[in-house]
Coordinates of C-alpha atoms and ligand atoms in Angstrom, one line a residue:
M1 CA 24.2 -31.1 23.4
N2 CA 25.5 -28.6 26.1
L3 CA 23.7 -25.5 27.4
S4 CA 25.5 -23.0 25.2
E5 CA 24.7 -25.0 22.1
I6 CA 21.0 -25.1 23.1
R7 CA 21.0 -21.4 23.6
Q8 CA 22.6 -20.8 20.2
L9 CA 20.1 -23.1 18.6
I10 CA 17.1 -21.2 20.0
H11 CA 18.9 -17.8 19.6
L12 CA 18.3 -16.8 23.2
G13 CA 20.7 -14.8 25.4
T14 CA 23.5 -14.7 22.9
P15 CA 23.8 -11.5 20.9
N16 CA 23.8 -12.2 17.1
P17 CA 27.5 -12.3 15.9
P18 CA 28.2 -9.4 14.5
Y19 CA 24.8 -7.6 14.0
G20 CA 22.6 -10.0 12.1
V21 CA 25.1 -11.9 10.0
R22 CA 23.8 -15.3 11.1
S23 CA 20.3 -14.5 9.9
L24 CA 21.6 -13.8 6.4
A25 CA 21.9 -17.5 5.7
R26 CA 18.1 -17.6 5.5
C27 CA 17.8 -14.7 3.0
Y28 CA 17.3 -15.9 -0.6
G29 CA 15.7 -12.8 -2.1
I30 CA 15.6 -9.1 -1.5
D31 CA 12.3 -9.4 0.3
D32 CA 13.9 -11.7 2.9
L33 CA 16.5 -9.0 3.5
A34 CA 13.7 -6.4 3.8
R35 CA 11.9 -8.5 6.5
L36 CA 15.1 -8.8 8.4
A37 CA 15.8 -5.1 8.1
R38 CA 12.4 -4.2 9.4
R39 CA 12.8 -6.4 12.4
R40 CA 16.2 -4.7 13.3
L41 CA 15.2 -1.1 12.8
P42 CA 13.1 1.0 15.1
S43 CA 10.0 2.3 13.4
A44 CA 11.4 5.8 12.7
A45 CA 14.4 4.4 10.8
A46 CA 12.2 1.8 9.0
G47 CA 9.7 4.6 8.1
Y48 CA 12.5 6.7 6.6
L49 CA 13.7 3.7 4.6
D50 CA 10.5 2.4 3.3
G51 CA 8.3 5.5 3.1
G52 CA 7.1 7.5 0.0
G53 CA 5.5 10.8 -0.7
E54 CA 2.0 11.6 0.5
D55 CA -0.4 8.7 -0.4
E56 CA 2.5 6.5 -1.6
W57 CA 0.6 6.0 -4.9
T58 CA 3.9 6.2 -6.9
L59 CA 5.6 4.0 -4.4
R60 CA 3.1 1.2 -5.0
R61 CA 3.1 1.9 -8.7
N62 CA 6.8 1.3 -8.9
R63 CA 6.2 -2.4 -8.0
R64 CA 3.0 -2.8 -9.9
A65 CA 4.6 -1.6 -13.2
F66 CA 6.6 -4.8 -13.3
D67 CA 3.4 -6.9 -13.3
A68 CA 2.5 -5.4 -16.7
L69 CA 5.3 -7.3 -18.4
E70 CA 6.1 -10.9 -19.1
F71 CA 9.1 -12.6 -20.8
L72 CA 8.8 -14.7 -23.9
P73 CA 12.0 -16.8 -23.6
R74 CA 14.0 -17.9 -26.6
L75 CA 14.6 -21.6 -26.3
M76 CA 17.7 -23.7 -27.1
Q77 CA 20.3 -20.9 -27.1
D78 CA 23.7 -21.6 -25.8
V79 CA 23.8 -19.9 -22.4
S80 CA 26.6 -21.9 -20.9
T81 CA 28.4 -18.6 -20.3
I82 CA 26.5 -15.5 -19.5
D83 CA 28.3 -12.1 -20.0
T84 CA 26.9 -9.3 -17.8
T85 CA 29.7 -6.8 -18.3
T86 CA 28.9 -3.4 -19.6
T87 CA 30.0 0.2 -19.2
L88 CA 28.2 2.7 -17.0
L89 CA 29.2 6.4 -17.0
G90 CA 32.6 5.7 -18.6
A91 CA 33.6 2.8 -16.4
K92 CA 33.7 -0.9 -17.3
V93 CA 31.6 -2.8 -14.8
P94 CA 30.8 -6.5 -14.3
L95 CA 27.1 -6.0 -13.7
P96 CA 24.4 -3.8 -15.3
F97 CA 23.4 -2.2 -12.0
A98 CA 24.7 0.5 -9.6
L99 CA 23.9 1.5 -6.0
S100 CA 21.7 4.6 -5.9
P101 CA 22.7 7.6 -3.8
V102 CA 20.8 7.8 -0.5
G103 CA 21.0 10.2 2.4
G104 CA 21.4 9.1 6.0
P105 CA 22.7 5.5 5.7
R106 CA 24.0 5.5 9.3
M107 CA 20.4 5.6 10.4
F108 CA 20.2 2.0 9.1
H109 CA 23.6 0.7 10.3
H110 CA 26.4 2.3 12.3
D111 CA 29.0 1.6 9.5
G112 CA 26.8 3.4 7.0
E113 CA 28.4 4.4 3.7
L114 CA 31.7 2.7 4.6
A115 CA 30.1 -0.7 4.7
V116 CA 28.3 0.1 1.4
A117 CA 31.5 1.3 -0.3
R118 CA 33.5 -1.8 0.8
A119 CA 30.8 -4.1 -0.5
A120 CA 30.5 -2.1 -3.8
G121 CA 34.3 -2.1 -4.1
E122 CA 34.5 -5.8 -3.7
A123 CA 31.9 -6.4 -6.4
G124 CA 33.1 -3.6 -8.7
V125 CA 29.6 -2.1 -8.7
P126 CA 29.3 1.7 -9.0
Y127 CA 28.2 3.5 -5.9
G128 CA 26.5 6.9 -5.9
V129 CA 27.3 8.8 -2.7
S130 CA 24.7 11.4 -1.7
T131 CA 25.3 15.0 -0.7
L132 CA 23.5 13.9 2.4
A133 CA 26.0 11.2 3.2
T134 CA 26.6 10.5 6.9
Q135 CA 30.4 10.0 6.4
S136 CA 33.0 12.2 4.8
L137 CA 33.4 11.9 1.0
E138 CA 37.1 11.2 1.5
D139 CA 36.6 8.3 3.9
I140 CA 34.0 6.8 1.7
A141 CA 36.3 7.1 -1.3
S142 CA 39.1 5.3 0.4
A143 CA 36.7 2.5 1.7
G144 CA 35.3 2.1 -1.9
R145 CA 38.5 1.5 -3.8
G146 CA 37.6 -1.0 -6.6
A147 CA 34.2 0.6 -7.2
P148 CA 33.5 3.4 -9.7
L149 CA 32.3 6.1 -7.3
W150 CA 29.7 8.7 -8.4
F151 CA 29.0 11.8 -6.4
Q152 CA 25.4 12.9 -6.2
L153 CA 24.8 16.7 -5.9
Y154 CA 21.9 18.6 -4.5
V155 CA 22.3 22.2 -5.6
W156 CA 21.9 24.8 -2.9
G157 CA 20.4 28.2 -3.2
D158 CA 24.0 29.3 -2.4
R159 CA 25.8 27.9 -5.5
S160 CA 29.3 28.5 -4.0
T161 CA 28.7 25.7 -1.5
S162 CA 27.7 23.4 -4.3
R163 CA 30.8 24.4 -6.2
E164 CA 33.0 23.8 -3.2
L165 CA 31.5 20.3 -2.8
L166 CA 32.0 19.4 -6.5
H167 CA 35.7 20.3 -6.2
R168 CA 36.0 18.3 -3.1
A169 CA 34.4 15.2 -4.6
K170 CA 36.6 15.5 -7.7
A171 CA 39.7 15.8 -5.6
A172 CA 38.7 12.7 -3.6
G173 CA 38.5 10.6 -6.9
Y174 CA 34.8 10.5 -7.6
Q175 CA 34.5 9.6 -11.3
A176 CA 31.1 10.7 -12.3
L177 CA 28.5 13.3 -11.1
V178 CA 24.8 12.6 -10.6
L179 CA 22.8 15.8 -10.5
S180 CA 19.5 15.1 -8.7
A181 CA 16.9 17.4 -10.3
D182 CA 13.7 16.1 -8.8
T183 CA 13.9 17.8 -5.4
S184 CA 13.3 21.4 -6.2
V185 CA 10.8 21.1 -3.3
R186 CA 11.1 18.4 -0.6
S187 CA 8.0 16.3 -0.6
E188 CA 5.8 15.6 2.4
R189 CA 6.3 12.1 3.6
E190 CA 3.5 11.4 6.1
R191 CA 4.8 8.0 7.1
E192 CA 8.0 9.7 8.3
L193 CA 6.0 12.4 10.1
H194 CA 4.0 9.7 11.9
Q195 CA 7.1 7.7 12.8
G196 CA 9.0 10.7 14.2
V197 CA 11.7 11.0 11.6
K198 CA 13.7 14.3 11.9
L199 CA 16.8 14.0 9.8
P200 CA 19.6 13.3 10.4
V201 CA 18.4 11.4 13.5
P202 CA 15.0 10.2 14.8
E203 CA 13.1 12.8 16.9
L204 CA 13.3 12.1 20.7
T205 CA 9.7 11.3 21.8
L206 CA 8.2 8.7 24.2
R207 CA 7.4 6.6 21.2
T208 CA 10.9 6.7 19.7
L209 CA 12.4 5.9 23.1
L210 CA 10.1 2.9 23.5
E211 CA 11.0 1.8 20.0
G212 CA 14.7 2.2 20.9
A213 CA 14.2 -0.1 23.9
L214 CA 12.5 -2.7 21.6
H215 CA 15.5 -2.6 19.3
P216 CA 18.5 -2.9 21.6
D217 CA 21.1 -3.8 19.0
W218 CA 20.3 -0.7 16.9
S219 CA 20.0 1.6 20.0
W220 CA 23.2 0.4 21.6
N221 CA 25.1 1.3 18.4
F222 CA 23.2 4.6 18.1
V223 CA 24.2 5.8 21.6
T224 CA 27.8 4.4 21.7
R225 CA 29.0 5.5 18.2
P226 CA 29.7 9.1 17.0
A227 CA 26.5 11.1 16.5
I228 CA 24.8 10.8 13.1
G229 CA 25.2 14.0 11.0
F230 CA 25.9 15.2 7.5
P231 CA 29.6 15.9 7.7
N232 CA 29.9 17.1 4.1
L233 CA 27.4 19.9 4.7
S234 CA 29.0 21.5 7.7
M235 CA 32.1 22.8 6.1
S236 CA 31.6 26.2 7.8
G237 CA 28.7 28.2 9.2
P238 CA 25.3 26.7 9.9
T239 CA 24.6 23.3 11.3
S240 CA 23.7 20.3 9.1
R241 CA 20.0 20.8 9.8
E242 CA 20.1 24.5 8.9
R243 CA 21.9 23.7 5.7
L244 CA 19.4 21.0 4.8
A245 CA 16.6 23.6 5.2
Q246 CA 18.5 25.9 2.7
M247 CA 19.0 23.2 0.2
F248 CA 15.5 22.7 -1.3
D249 CA 14.8 26.3 -2.2
G250 CA 13.3 25.7 -5.7
T251 CA 15.8 27.8 -7.6
V252 CA 17.6 25.0 -9.6
S253 CA 17.2 25.4 -13.3
W254 CA 18.7 24.1 -16.6
D255 CA 21.2 26.9 -16.4
D256 CA 22.8 25.1 -13.5
L257 CA 23.5 22.1 -15.6
E258 CA 25.7 24.2 -17.9
W259 CA 28.0 25.5 -15.2
I260 CA 28.0 22.2 -13.3
S261 CA 29.1 20.3 -16.4
R262 CA 31.8 22.8 -17.0
E263 CA 33.1 22.7 -13.4
W264 CA 32.9 18.9 -13.2
D265 CA 34.6 18.2 -16.5
G266 CA 33.6 14.5 -16.5
P267 CA 30.5 12.4 -17.0
V268 CA 27.3 14.0 -15.7
A269 CA 24.0 12.2 -15.2
V270 CA 20.7 14.0 -14.7
K271 CA 18.6 12.1 -12.2
G272 CA 14.8 12.2 -11.9
V273 CA 13.9 12.5 -15.6
L274 CA 10.4 11.3 -16.5
R275 CA 9.6 13.2 -19.7
P276 CA 11.3 12.7 -23.0
A277 CA 11.5 16.5 -23.5
D278 CA 13.6 16.8 -20.4
A279 CA 15.8 14.0 -21.5
I280 CA 16.3 15.8 -24.8
R281 CA 17.2 19.0 -23.0
A282 CA 19.7 17.2 -20.8
A283 CA 21.3 15.6 -23.9
D284 CA 21.4 19.0 -25.7
L285 CA 23.2 20.6 -22.7
G286 CA 25.9 17.9 -22.8
A287 CA 24.8 15.4 -20.1
S288 CA 26.3 11.9 -20.5
A289 CA 23.3 10.1 -19.1
V290 CA 19.8 10.5 -17.8
I291 CA 18.4 8.5 -14.9
V292 CA 14.8 7.8 -15.3
S293 CA 13.6 7.9 -11.8
N294 CA 10.8 9.0 -9.4
H295 CA 13.2 9.0 -6.5
G296 CA 11.9 5.7 -5.3
G297 CA 8.4 7.1 -4.9
R298 CA 9.6 9.6 -2.4
Q299 CA 9.0 12.9 -4.2
L300 CA 6.1 13.7 -6.5
D301 CA 3.2 11.4 -5.7
R302 CA 1.3 10.3 -8.9
A303 CA 4.4 10.4 -10.9
P304 CA 4.7 7.3 -13.2
A305 CA 7.0 4.4 -12.4
G306 CA 10.5 4.6 -13.8
L307 CA 9.9 1.5 -15.8
E308 CA 6.8 3.0 -17.4
A309 CA 8.6 6.2 -18.4
L310 CA 11.6 4.4 -19.7
P311 CA 10.7 3.3 -23.2
A312 CA 9.7 6.7 -24.5
I313 CA 12.9 8.2 -23.1
V314 CA 15.0 5.5 -24.7
D315 CA 13.3 6.2 -28.0
A316 CA 14.0 9.9 -27.6
V317 CA 17.6 10.0 -26.5
G318 CA 18.9 6.4 -26.3
D319 CA 21.3 6.9 -29.2
R320 CA 22.8 10.1 -27.7
V321 CA 23.2 9.5 -23.9
E322 CA 23.1 6.5 -21.5
V323 CA 19.7 5.9 -20.2
L324 CA 19.6 4.5 -16.7
C325 CA 16.5 3.7 -14.7
D326 CA 15.6 3.2 -11.0
S327 CA 12.6 3.0 -8.6
G328 CA 11.1 -0.2 -7.4
F329 CA 13.6 -2.8 -8.7
R330 CA 13.7 -5.8 -6.4
R331 CA 14.6 -8.8 -8.6
G332 CA 17.2 -9.5 -11.2
G333 CA 14.3 -10.2 -13.5
D334 CA 13.1 -6.5 -13.0
I335 CA 16.6 -5.4 -14.1
V336 CA 16.6 -7.6 -17.1
A337 CA 13.2 -6.3 -18.1
A338 CA 14.4 -2.7 -18.0
L339 CA 17.5 -3.6 -20.1
A340 CA 15.3 -5.3 -22.6
L341 CA 13.3 -2.0 -22.9
G342 CA 16.5 -0.3 -23.7
A343 CA 18.1 0.9 -20.4
R344 CA 21.9 0.8 -20.3
G345 CA 21.7 0.0 -16.6
V346 CA 19.6 0.2 -13.4
L347 CA 20.1 1.8 -10.0
I348 CA 18.9 0.1 -6.8
G349 CA 18.2 2.0 -3.6
R350 CA 16.3 0.2 -0.9
P351 CA 17.5 -3.3 -1.8
Y352 CA 21.0 -2.6 -0.7
L353 CA 19.8 -0.5 2.3
Y354 CA 17.8 -3.6 3.4
G355 CA 21.1 -5.5 3.4
L356 CA 22.8 -2.7 5.2
A357 CA 20.2 -2.6 7.9
A358 CA 20.0 -6.3 8.2
A359 CA 23.8 -7.0 8.8
G360 CA 26.1 -4.1 7.6
E361 CA 28.6 -4.9 4.9
P362 CA 27.9 -8.6 4.6
G363 CA 24.2 -7.7 4.1
V364 CA 25.0 -5.2 1.3
R365 CA 27.3 -7.9 -0.3
L366 CA 24.4 -10.4 -0.2
A367 CA 22.0 -7.9 -1.7
I368 CA 24.4 -7.4 -4.7
D369 CA 25.0 -11.2 -4.9
I370 CA 21.3 -12.0 -4.9
L371 CA 20.6 -9.5 -7.7
A372 CA 23.6 -10.6 -9.7
K373 CA 22.6 -14.2 -9.5
E374 CA 19.0 -13.4 -10.5
V375 CA 20.1 -11.3 -13.5
R376 CA 22.2 -14.2 -14.7
M377 CA 19.5 -16.7 -14.1
T378 CA 16.8 -14.7 -15.8
M379 CA 19.1 -14.1 -18.8
G380 CA 19.8 -17.8 -19.0
L381 CA 16.2 -18.7 -18.8
C382 CA 15.3 -16.1 -21.5
G383 CA 18.0 -17.5 -23.8
A384 CA 20.2 -14.4 -23.7
A385 CA 24.0 -15.0 -23.2
S386 CA 24.9 -11.3 -23.3
L387 CA 23.3 -8.0 -22.5
A388 CA 23.3 -7.2 -26.2
E389 CA 20.7 -9.9 -26.7
L390 CA 18.2 -8.3 -24.4
D391 CA 15.7 -6.4 -26.6
R392 CA 12.0 -5.6 -26.6
D393 CA 11.2 -8.8 -28.6
L394 CA 11.8 -10.7 -25.3
L395 CA 8.9 -8.9 -23.6
R396 CA 5.2 -8.6 -24.1
A397 CA 2.4 -7.0 -22.1
A398 CA 1.2 -9.5 -19.5
V399 CA -2.4 -10.5 -20.1
P400 CA -4.5 -10.2 -16.9
A401 CA -4.9 -13.7 -15.4
R402 CA -8.7 -13.8 -16.0
A403 CA -8.3 -13.0 -19.7
A404 CA -5.3 -15.3 -20.2
V405 CA -7.2 -18.5 -20.9
P406 CA -10.0 -18.5 -23.4
A407 CA -13.3 -19.1 -21.6
Q408 CA -14.1 -22.0 -23.9
A409 CA -11.0 -23.8 -22.7
L410 CA -12.5 -24.0 -19.2
S411 CA -15.2 -26.3 -17.9
P412 CA -18.2 -24.6 -16.4
D413 CA -16.9 -25.2 -12.9
G414 CA -13.6 -23.3 -13.8
G415 CA -11.4 -26.4 -14.1
P416 CA -9.5 -27.4 -17.3
A417 CA -11.8 -28.7 -20.0
A418 CA -9.5 -31.6 -20.9
G419 CA -10.2 -35.1 -19.7
P420 CA -12.2 -38.2 -20.7
G421 CA -15.4 -37.3 -22.5
R422 CA -14.5 -33.6 -22.6
K423 CA -13.6 -31.7 -25.7
T424 CA -9.9 -30.6 -25.7
T425 CA -9.0 -27.1 -27.0
P426 CA -5.6 -26.0 -28.1
R427 CA -3.5 -24.5 -25.3
S428 CA -3.2 -21.0 -26.8
R429 CA -3.8 -17.6 -25.3
P430 CA -5.9 -15.0 -27.0
A431 CA -2.8 -12.8 -27.5
A432 CA -1.3 -15.5 -29.6
T433 CA -4.4 -16.2 -31.7
T434 CA -5.7 -12.7 -32.1
G435 CA -2.5 -11.1 -33.3
R436 CA 0.7 -9.9 -31.8
A437 CA 0.6 -8.7 -28.2
R438 CA 1.8 -5.2 -27.5
T439 CA 5.4 -4.9 -26.2
G440 CA 5.8 -3.2 -22.8
A441 CA 7.2 -0.2 -24.7
E442 CA 4.0 0.1 -26.7
A443 CA 1.9 -0.6 -23.7
S444 CA 3.3 2.2 -21.7
K445 CA 3.3 4.9 -24.3
Ligands
LIG1 C1 16.3 6.3 2.4 C2 16.5 6.9 1.0 C3 17.2 8.1 0.9 C4 17.4 8.7 -0.4 N1 18.2 9.8 -0.5 C5 18.5 10.2 -1.7 C6 19.5 11.3 -1.9 O1 20.1 11.8 -0.9 N2 19.7 11.7 -3.1 C7 19.1 11.2 -4.2 O2 19.4 11.6 -5.4 N3 18.2 10.2 -4.1 C8 17.9 9.7 -2.9 N4 17.1 8.6 -2.8 C9 16.5 8.0 -4.0 C10 17.4 6.9 -4.5 O3 18.6 7.5 -5.1 C11 16.7 6.1 -5.6 O4 16.3 7.0 -6.6 C12 15.6 5.3 -5.1 O5 15.9 4.7 -3.8 C13 15.3 4.1 -6.1 O6 14.2 3.4 -5.7 P1 14.3 2.0 -4.8 O7 14.6 2.4 -3.4 O8 12.9 1.5 -5.0 O9 15.3 1.2 -5.5 C14 16.9 8.1 -1.5 C15 16.1 6.9 -1.3 C16 16.0 6.3 -0.1 C17 15.2 5.0 0.0

């Protein structure tokens, strides 16, 4: 073995070819990508990616909600081919999930939205592009050919700017509109404040400079590439940061949905819905879809998880509009659970951002592949060969571990009671013997 092979082996001295790609080989799940992303990002960028509102109660709740559900698989079904195709906001798609709109992706990787759009285009997965995109709507649209592209609108106090942006997105070929309705006020994210996040770039402090020195790959790209900004906000007049300050002025109302739907003249999804009454209102006003979401735990703290709010909203409007859901989805099994509760599809935010931060476009591709593989695997193991076979009968409320095994089935020292000289008991759980367990839908009402 020569010297350069030894250096490669121990990863010393040779920069990773191109930006983290080699490390992807050891990423099997989204959490692996998240670990890699956190290693690559300075703390300000990582804090912006991972953080939530105030105490991050909702952020934690988004993950815990999944612990409340378990699958009851159907055995001996033919799952030799598994069909995951569906339609989302008018487009036929190969997978039941889409990439959520996020602001500031170039904070995570210098290729930003272009990398995401290429990966989405290759997989045919819808990509929602934020008003706070860090590349132009037109450039993203040409990079994302092959993906249904959605444009996400934040409505300004000055409605004419929003109208201008709508027309621009339409002209660039965006097929559907996502109206984010949960940001009438921008929440306080203390993690971001502590880490020195000042959109669209980290604040320059001794700490962020030191962090930059500790993350040379990221810093090199940050200083040698064009400055990060919000090019779609600075059409004329004030700077990006001033426009951002004007955006969350609290004046957005249901009246806006009416003129926006008229102007857009295509599928409109209202994002941030958590109450059935709001979903009904959106459907009454002509929306094509509602996105059950708490903004990934970044807005109202103590809002319920998307998954918890989902069943009641499906029951209220599922036959009138598409019901999509996001916030906290990290596994294909999470996606399957939401579909079984009645969602048409799921949006993912941080999972693909972890891929982006870890390695750019190949990282986003891997995030999509991981979730696609896990969706198929979970469906197969549940005995469902198509999305139509996913229903609430596949789920039940998970019994807390302590209550799961009847006490009389255990020996006094906690071990199983079976064995020579010991009385055996049937291997049943209280839920099965004391009546039907509640479904997740019922559990969360
Ligand atoms: C860094 C970051 C920026 C975001 N920016 C936006 C945005 O500009 N517009 C929007 O509607 N939602 C935004 N969101 C929320 C996502 O669209 C989505 O609702 C959320 O990320 C889903 O939760 P998850 O990250 O747990 O998958 C952002 C989320 C993150 C993580």
